[in-house]
XYZ file of C-alpha atoms in Angstrom:
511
model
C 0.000 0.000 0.000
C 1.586 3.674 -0.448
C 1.593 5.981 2.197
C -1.331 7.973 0.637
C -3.700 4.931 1.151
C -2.335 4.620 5.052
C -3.173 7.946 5.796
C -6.754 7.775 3.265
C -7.468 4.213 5.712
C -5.975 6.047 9.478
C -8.240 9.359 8.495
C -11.406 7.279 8.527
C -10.878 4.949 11.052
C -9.721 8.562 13.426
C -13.006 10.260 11.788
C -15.517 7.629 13.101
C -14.157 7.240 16.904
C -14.012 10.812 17.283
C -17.875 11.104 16.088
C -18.449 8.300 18.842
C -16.917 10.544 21.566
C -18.191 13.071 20.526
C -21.704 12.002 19.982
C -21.147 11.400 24.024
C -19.705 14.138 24.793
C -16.520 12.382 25.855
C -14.833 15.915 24.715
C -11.672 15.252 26.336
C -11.498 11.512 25.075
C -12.116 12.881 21.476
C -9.002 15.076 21.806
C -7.070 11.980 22.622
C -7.966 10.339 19.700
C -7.811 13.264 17.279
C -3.898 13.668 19.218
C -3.578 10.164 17.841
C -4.834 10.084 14.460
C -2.869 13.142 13.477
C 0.242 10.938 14.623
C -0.276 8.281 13.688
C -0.955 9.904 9.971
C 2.004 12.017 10.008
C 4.100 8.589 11.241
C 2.694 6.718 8.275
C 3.579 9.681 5.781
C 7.036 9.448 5.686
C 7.189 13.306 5.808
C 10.972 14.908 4.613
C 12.087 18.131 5.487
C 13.481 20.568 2.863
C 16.608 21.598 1.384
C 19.731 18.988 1.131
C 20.631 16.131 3.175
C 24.425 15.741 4.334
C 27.031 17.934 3.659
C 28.988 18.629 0.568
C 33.154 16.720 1.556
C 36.258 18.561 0.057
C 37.956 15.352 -0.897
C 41.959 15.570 0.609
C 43.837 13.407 -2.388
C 45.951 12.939 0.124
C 43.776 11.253 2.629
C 40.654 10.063 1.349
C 37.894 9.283 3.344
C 36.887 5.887 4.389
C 33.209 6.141 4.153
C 30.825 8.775 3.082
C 27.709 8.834 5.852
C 25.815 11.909 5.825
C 27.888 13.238 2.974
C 25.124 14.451 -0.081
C 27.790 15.416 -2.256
C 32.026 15.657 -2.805
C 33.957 18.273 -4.286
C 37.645 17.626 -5.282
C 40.398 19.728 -6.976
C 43.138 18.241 -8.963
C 43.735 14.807 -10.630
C 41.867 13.148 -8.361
C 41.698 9.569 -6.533
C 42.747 6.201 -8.591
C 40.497 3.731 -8.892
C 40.980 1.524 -5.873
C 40.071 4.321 -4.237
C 37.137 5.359 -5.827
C 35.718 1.571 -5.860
C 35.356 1.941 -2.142
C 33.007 4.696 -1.876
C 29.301 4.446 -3.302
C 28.490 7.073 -5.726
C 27.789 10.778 -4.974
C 27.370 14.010 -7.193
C 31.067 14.729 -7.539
C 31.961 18.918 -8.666
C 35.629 18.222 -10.162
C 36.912 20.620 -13.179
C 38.934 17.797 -15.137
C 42.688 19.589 -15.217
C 44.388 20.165 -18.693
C 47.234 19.486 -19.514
C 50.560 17.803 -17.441
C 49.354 14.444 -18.711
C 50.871 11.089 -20.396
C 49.602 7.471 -21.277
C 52.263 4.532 -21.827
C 51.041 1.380 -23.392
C 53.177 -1.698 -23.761
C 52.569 -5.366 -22.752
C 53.147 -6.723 -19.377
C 54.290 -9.961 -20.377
C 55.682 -11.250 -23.821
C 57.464 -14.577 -25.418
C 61.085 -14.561 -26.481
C 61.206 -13.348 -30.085
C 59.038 -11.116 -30.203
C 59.052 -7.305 -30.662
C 58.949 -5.427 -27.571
C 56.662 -2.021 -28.691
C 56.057 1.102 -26.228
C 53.806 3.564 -27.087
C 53.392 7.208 -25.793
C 50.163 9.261 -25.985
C 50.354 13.336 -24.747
C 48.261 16.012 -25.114
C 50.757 17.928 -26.574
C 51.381 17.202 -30.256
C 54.398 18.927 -30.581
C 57.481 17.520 -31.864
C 59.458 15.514 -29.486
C 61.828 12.390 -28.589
C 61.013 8.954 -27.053
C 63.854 6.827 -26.124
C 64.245 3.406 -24.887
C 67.257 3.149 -22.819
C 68.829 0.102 -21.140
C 69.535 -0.618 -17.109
C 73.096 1.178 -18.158
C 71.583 4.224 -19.928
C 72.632 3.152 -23.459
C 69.792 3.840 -26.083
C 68.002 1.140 -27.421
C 65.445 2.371 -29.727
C 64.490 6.295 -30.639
C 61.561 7.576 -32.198
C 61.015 11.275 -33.273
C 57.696 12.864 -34.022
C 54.829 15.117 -33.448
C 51.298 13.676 -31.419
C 51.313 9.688 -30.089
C 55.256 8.119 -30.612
C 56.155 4.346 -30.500
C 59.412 2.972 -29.907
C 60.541 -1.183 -31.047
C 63.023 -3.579 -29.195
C 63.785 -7.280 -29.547
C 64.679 -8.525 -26.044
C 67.421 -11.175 -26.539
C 66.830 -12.768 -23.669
C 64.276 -14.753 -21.323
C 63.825 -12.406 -18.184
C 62.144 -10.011 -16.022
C 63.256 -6.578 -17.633
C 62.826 -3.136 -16.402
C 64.216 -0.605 -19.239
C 64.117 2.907 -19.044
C 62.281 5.470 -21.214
C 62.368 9.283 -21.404
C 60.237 12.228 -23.301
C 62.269 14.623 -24.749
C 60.724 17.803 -26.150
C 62.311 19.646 -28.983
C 65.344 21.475 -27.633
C 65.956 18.035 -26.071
C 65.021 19.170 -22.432
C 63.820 16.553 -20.408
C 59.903 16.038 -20.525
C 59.284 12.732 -18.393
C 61.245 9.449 -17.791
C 60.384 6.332 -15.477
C 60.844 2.623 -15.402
C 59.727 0.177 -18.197
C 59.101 -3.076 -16.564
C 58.197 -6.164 -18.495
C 58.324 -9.928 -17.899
C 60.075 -11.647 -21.373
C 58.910 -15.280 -20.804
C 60.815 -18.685 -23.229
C 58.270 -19.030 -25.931
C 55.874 -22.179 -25.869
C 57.199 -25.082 -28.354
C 55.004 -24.770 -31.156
C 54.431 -28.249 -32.972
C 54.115 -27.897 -36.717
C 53.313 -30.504 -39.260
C 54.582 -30.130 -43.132
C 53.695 -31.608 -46.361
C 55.241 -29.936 -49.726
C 54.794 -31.053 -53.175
C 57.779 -29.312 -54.329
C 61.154 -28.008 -52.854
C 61.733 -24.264 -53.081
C 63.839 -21.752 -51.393
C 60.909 -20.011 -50.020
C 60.046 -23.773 -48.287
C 64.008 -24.158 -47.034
C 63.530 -20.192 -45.211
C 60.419 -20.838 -43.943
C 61.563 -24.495 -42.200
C 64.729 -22.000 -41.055
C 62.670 -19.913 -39.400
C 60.568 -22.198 -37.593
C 63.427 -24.213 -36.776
C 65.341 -21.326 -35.310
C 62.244 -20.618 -32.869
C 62.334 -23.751 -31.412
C 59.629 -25.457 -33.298
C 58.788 -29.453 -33.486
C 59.041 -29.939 -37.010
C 57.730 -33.202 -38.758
C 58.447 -32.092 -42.503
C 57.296 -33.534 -45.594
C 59.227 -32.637 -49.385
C 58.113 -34.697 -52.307
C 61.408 -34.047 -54.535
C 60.028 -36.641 -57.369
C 57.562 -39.929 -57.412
C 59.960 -42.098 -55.601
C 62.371 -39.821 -53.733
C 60.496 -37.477 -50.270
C 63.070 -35.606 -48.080
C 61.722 -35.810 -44.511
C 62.838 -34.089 -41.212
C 61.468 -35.908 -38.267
C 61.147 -33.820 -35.099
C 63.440 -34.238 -32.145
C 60.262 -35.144 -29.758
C 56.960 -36.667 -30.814
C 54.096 -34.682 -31.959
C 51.538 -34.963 -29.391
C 48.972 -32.259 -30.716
C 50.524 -30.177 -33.673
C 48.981 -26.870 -33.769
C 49.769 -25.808 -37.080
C 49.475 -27.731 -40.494
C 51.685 -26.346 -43.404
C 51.011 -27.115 -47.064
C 51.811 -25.844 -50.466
C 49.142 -25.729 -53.016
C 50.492 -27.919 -55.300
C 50.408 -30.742 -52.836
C 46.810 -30.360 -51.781
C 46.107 -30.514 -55.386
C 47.848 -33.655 -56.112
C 46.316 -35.126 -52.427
C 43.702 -37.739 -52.810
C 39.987 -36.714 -51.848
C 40.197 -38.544 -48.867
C 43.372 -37.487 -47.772
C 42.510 -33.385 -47.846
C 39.098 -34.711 -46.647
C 41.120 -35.678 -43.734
C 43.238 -32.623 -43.434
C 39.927 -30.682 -43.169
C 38.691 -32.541 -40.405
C 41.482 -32.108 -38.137
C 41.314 -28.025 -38.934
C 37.782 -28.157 -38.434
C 38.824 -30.225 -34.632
C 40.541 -26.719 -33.942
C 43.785 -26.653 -35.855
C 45.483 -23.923 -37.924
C 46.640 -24.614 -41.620
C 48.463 -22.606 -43.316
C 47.999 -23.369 -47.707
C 51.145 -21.326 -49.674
C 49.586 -20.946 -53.094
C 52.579 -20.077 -55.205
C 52.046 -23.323 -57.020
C 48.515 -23.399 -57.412
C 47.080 -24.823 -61.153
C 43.481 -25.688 -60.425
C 41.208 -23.118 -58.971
C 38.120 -24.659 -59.584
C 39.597 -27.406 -57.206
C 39.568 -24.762 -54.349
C 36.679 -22.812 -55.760
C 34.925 -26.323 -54.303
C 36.593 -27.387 -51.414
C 37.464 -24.358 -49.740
C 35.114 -21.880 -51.465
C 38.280 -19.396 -52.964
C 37.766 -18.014 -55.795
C 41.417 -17.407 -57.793
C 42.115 -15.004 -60.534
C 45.086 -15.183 -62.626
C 47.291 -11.923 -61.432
C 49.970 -9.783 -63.326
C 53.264 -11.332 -63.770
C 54.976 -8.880 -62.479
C 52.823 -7.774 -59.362
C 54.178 -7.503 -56.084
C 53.059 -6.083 -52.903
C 53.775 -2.998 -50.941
C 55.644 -2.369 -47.855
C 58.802 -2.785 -46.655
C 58.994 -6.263 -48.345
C 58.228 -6.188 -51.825
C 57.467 -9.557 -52.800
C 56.132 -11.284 -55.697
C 51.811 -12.281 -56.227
C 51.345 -15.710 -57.080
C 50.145 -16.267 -60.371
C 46.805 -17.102 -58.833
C 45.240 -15.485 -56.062
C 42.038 -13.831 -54.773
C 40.737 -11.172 -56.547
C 39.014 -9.014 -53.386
C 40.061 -8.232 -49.990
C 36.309 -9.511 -48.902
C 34.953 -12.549 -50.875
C 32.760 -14.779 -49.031
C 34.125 -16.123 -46.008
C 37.550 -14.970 -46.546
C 39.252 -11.752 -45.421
C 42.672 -10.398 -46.674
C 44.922 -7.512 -46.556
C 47.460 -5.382 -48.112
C 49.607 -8.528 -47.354
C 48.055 -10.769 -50.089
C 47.281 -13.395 -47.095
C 43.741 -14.218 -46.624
C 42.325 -16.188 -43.534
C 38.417 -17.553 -42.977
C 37.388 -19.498 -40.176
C 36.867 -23.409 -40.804
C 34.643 -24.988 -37.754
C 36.682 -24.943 -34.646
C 39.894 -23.995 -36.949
C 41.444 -21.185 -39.306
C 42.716 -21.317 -42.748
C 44.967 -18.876 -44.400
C 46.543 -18.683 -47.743
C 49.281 -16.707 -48.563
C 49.262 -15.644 -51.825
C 53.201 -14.331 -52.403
C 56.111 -16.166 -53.075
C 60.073 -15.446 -53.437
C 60.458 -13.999 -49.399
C 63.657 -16.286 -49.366
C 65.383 -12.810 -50.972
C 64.748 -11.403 -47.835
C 66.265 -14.076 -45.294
C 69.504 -12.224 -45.920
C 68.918 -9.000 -46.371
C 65.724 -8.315 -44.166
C 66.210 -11.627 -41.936
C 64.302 -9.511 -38.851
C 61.508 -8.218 -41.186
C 60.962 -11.463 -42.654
C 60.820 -13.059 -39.649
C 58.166 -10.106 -38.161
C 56.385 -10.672 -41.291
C 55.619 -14.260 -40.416
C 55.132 -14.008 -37.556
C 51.984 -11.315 -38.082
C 51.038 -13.934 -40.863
C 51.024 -16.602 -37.267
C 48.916 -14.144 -35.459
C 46.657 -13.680 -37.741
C 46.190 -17.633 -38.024
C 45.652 -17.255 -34.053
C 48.877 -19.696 -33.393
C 49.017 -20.383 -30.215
C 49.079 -22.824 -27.106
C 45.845 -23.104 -25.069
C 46.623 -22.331 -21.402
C 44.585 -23.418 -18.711
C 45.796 -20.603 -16.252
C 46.392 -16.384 -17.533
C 47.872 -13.367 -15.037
C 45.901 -10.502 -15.973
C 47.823 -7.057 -15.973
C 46.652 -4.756 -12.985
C 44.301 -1.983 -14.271
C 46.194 0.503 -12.890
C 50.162 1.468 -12.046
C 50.857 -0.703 -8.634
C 52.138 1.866 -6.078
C 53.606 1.086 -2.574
C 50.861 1.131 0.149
C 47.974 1.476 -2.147
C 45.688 -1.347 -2.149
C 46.586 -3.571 -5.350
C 43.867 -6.535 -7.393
C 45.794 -9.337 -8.528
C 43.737 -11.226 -11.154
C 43.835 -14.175 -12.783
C 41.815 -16.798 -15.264
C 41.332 -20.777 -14.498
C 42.762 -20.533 -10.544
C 41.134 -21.224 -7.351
C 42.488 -22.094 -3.899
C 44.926 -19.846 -2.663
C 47.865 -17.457 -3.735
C 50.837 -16.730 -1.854
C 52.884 -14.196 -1.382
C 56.140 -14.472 0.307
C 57.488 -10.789 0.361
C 54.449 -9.795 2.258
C 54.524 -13.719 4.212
C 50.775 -14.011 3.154
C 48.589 -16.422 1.735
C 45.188 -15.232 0.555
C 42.485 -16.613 -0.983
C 40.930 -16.163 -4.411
C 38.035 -14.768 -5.204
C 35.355 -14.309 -7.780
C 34.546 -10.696 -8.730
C 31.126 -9.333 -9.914
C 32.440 -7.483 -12.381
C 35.070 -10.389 -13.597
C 32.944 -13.082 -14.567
C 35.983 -14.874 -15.947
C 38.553 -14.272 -13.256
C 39.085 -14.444 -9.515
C 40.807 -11.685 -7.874
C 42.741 -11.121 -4.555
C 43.865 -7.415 -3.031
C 46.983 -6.499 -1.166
C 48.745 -3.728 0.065
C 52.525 -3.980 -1.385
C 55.343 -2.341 0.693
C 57.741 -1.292 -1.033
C 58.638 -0.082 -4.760
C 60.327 -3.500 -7.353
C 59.171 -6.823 -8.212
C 56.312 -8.384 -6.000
C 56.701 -12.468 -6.583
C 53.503 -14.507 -6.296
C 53.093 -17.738 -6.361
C 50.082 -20.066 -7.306
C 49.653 -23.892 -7.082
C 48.225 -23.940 -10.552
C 49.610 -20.721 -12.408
C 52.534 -21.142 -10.967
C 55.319 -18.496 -10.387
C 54.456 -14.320 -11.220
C 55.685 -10.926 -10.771
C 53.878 -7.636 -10.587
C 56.421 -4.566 -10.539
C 55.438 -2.242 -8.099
C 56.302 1.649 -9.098
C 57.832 4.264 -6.888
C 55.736 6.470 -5.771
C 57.659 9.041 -7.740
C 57.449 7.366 -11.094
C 55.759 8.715 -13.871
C 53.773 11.213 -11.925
C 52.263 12.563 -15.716
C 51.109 8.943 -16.138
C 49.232 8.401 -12.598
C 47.568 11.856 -12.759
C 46.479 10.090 -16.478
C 45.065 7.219 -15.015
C 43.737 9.539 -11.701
C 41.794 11.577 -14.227
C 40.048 8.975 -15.915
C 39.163 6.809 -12.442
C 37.788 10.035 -11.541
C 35.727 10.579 -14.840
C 34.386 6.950 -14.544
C 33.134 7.658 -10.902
C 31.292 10.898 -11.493
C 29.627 8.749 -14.628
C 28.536 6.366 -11.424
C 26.531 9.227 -10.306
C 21.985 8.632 -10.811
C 20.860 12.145 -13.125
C 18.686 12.788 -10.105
C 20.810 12.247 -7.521
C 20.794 14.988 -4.724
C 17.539 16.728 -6.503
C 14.225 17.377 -4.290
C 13.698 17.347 -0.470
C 16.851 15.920 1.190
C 16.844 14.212 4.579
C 13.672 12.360 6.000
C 11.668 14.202 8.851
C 12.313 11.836 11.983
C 9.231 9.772 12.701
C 9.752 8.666 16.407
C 8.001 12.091 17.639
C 4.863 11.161 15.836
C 4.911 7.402 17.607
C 5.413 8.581 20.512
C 3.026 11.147 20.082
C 0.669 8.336 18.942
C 1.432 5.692 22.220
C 1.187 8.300 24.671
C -2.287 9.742 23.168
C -3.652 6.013 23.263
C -1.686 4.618 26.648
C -3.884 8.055 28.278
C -7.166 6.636 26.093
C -6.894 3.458 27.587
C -6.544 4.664 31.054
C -9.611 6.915 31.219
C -11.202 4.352 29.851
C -10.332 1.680 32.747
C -11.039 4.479 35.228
């Protein structure tokens, strides 16, 4: 019932015993119970008093508060709070001017394999020219980039470690801008398995098996050099799931239906194959069983970039043709079932294995990525949201753990936890000490760091990431939060108003 139907139901019921008093001229008794009607109505009303409720906090960055009763609204000046702190106080109209200016964004990845390309990019607000430089524990420059607006820097770690470079924002009279730590985790790659069968030898075939072989790769490889005569490399350990299935066209032609039947089955289980299509005669052949359509290109085509390399003589004739996708690459990838397909439609990179031995091998690998190469894990570390600082409260996340994670550095053992707001991750807090790396250790993920920043580091990057926690909580904020009447009137006047005006009813009417 709403409170206008209490007070519609108390009026009546208060209406007829006062006519009974009065109709006896009980005058006294009939003030009573007019004394208790009105109280009991106002009690059921849920009367509020005007103007706001609470007070309006100055927020001290320095020393924010721990909960927010009687506060209606906050007021802070500056960068703001980071997002831990926010998170722990329930939403309020927040007045905050957002600051310009004085502000930086670094992105670069937490963790990476060995051979890879380490990238670190730099977002300002000013788009003037400038310098970013990667510099080593020793201060010798490892990568430099010069531009105007967002910069990016490259670096090939050469080893296996946890790493924590340098980098520093010049602007353009070389004074100093900004500089902090770089800190990264370079992990041994995973040993891909990969499974090869070639209808013809080629240089482009003896690079490529190079390549994979110099990464570390389980190779069981396949080279039909004439009817009688196949060239096979057997892999140092036994193939116990291979990943990735290599073919040239010209062998998948020659295959017998049931054998590429076959080799579409185990891609469609959840397997990669890559098809190189420099030697590919028959397109209505994969026109049918892989629904490519090939044109016949220019002789002399070749693609663009850094690596100019050579079209096959057949290839598709659109980026976008059915359920295939390319790119300025010439390699096209489509989904098959659980699996992936690409073809790469270029030939004659083995130029490049001297020359441009790094590009080539950065130009496979993108053509890997885009096949989705990689191990299935079980367990993942998620990178913390924000920079971990010393004595601010820090979520360690993770995917596929449960149980407990230690800590040794701090000598405690906490439990994991599910999140709301992580459906696929459980989460623990802590409170690190003290600026370096933070080891943790998990019976099922096994052995992590988290680097922990000095407080002092990259103060143009924290008042970044201050700025937008603060944007995201004043989005938290109801429209109509704070608007209308503010604090409730108190209702224990009218009930006692109410028990008093019947406990003096009842004993006139014992008298």
């Amino acid at each position: 019932m709403s409170p206008t139907l209490y007070v519609l139901v108390i009026a009546l019921a208060g209406l007829a015993s006062l006519a009974v008093y009065a109709w006896r001229r009980q005058w006294l008794d009939a003030l009573l119970v007019a004394v208790a009607t009105v109280a009991l109505a106002l009690f059921a009303a849920g009367l509020r008093l005007p103007g706001d409720a609470g007070h309006t906090l100055a927020i001290d960055p320095a020393a924010p508060p721990s909960t927010l009763d009687g506060v209606r609204a906050l007021t802070i000046k500056g960068d703001g709070l980071r997002a831990a702190q926010w998170h722990d106080l329930p939403a309020r109209p927040l007045n905050w001017q957002t600051p310009q200016g004085g502000s930086l964004r670094l992105d670069f990845p937490q963790q990476m394999a060995l051979g890879r390309i380490f990238s670190l990019k730099l977002q300002r607000e000013d788009k003037g020219e400038a310098t970013l430089e990667l510099l080593a524990e020793n201060g010798q420059v490892l990568a430099r980039a010069k531009g105007e607006g967002e910069l990016a820097v490259d670096w090939l770690p050469p080893v296996a470690e946890p790493v924590v470079l340098k980098a520093r924002l010049l602007d353009a009279a070389n004074k100093l801008v900004a500089e902090g730590p770089v800190p990264f985790i370079v992990q041994d790659p995973a040993t891909l398995q990969v499974e090869g069968r070639f209808g013809a030898p080629s240089f482009d075939l003896r690079v490529l098996n190079e390549l994979l072989a110099g990464s570390g790769a389980l190779l069981d490889w396949k080279v039909t050099l004439s009817r009688a005569i196949v060239r096979s490399e057997t892999p140092r350990a036994e193939l116990s799931d291979p990943s990735l299935m290599v073919v040239d066209a010209g062998w998948f032609e020659r295959a017998a239906p049931a054998e590429r039947a076959a080799l579409l089955e185990r891609v469609g289980q959840g397997r990669a194959l890559l098809v190189l299509g420099a030697s590919a005669n028959e397109p209505a052949l994969w026109s049918r069983s892989l629904q490519l359509s090939l044109q016949p290109q220019e002789a002399d085509r070749k693609t663009e970039g850094p690596l100019a390399m050579q079209v096959t003589p057949l290839a598709p004739a659109a980026r976008q043709g059915g359920p295939w996708s390319g790119g300025e690459d010439m390699v096209w990838t489509r989904d098959w079932k659980k699996g992936r397909i690409a073809w790469v439609g270029v030939a004659g990179w083995h130029q490049y294995a001297i020359s441009e031995p790094r590009a080539l091998a950065l130009w496979w690998q993108g053509v890997l990525d885009r096949l989705g190469i990689g191990l299935k894990k079980d367990t993942e570390w998620l990178a913390p949201d924000e920079m971990p600082l010393p004595g601010q409260r820090l979520e360690i996340c993770a995917r596929g753990v449960s149980g407990q994670l230690a800590i040794p550095e701090l000598k405690q053992t906490l439990a994991w936890q599910r999140r709301p707001e992580r459906a696929d991750a459980s989460c623990v807090a802590l409170w690190p000490e003290k600026s370096g790396w933070l080891q943790l250790r998990d019976a099922k993920a096994g052995a992590h760091a988290v680097y922990v920043y000095a407080p002092g580091d990259w103060p143009q990057w924290q008042a970044a990431q201050r700025r937008e926690a603060t944007a995201r909580y004043a989005a938290r904020t109801p429209a109509a939060s704070g608007e209308g009447p503010g604090r409730p009137m108190p209702a224990w006047p009218f009930a006692l108003a109410f028990a008093a005006a019947m406990l003096l009813l009842w004993w006139r009417e014992r008298r």
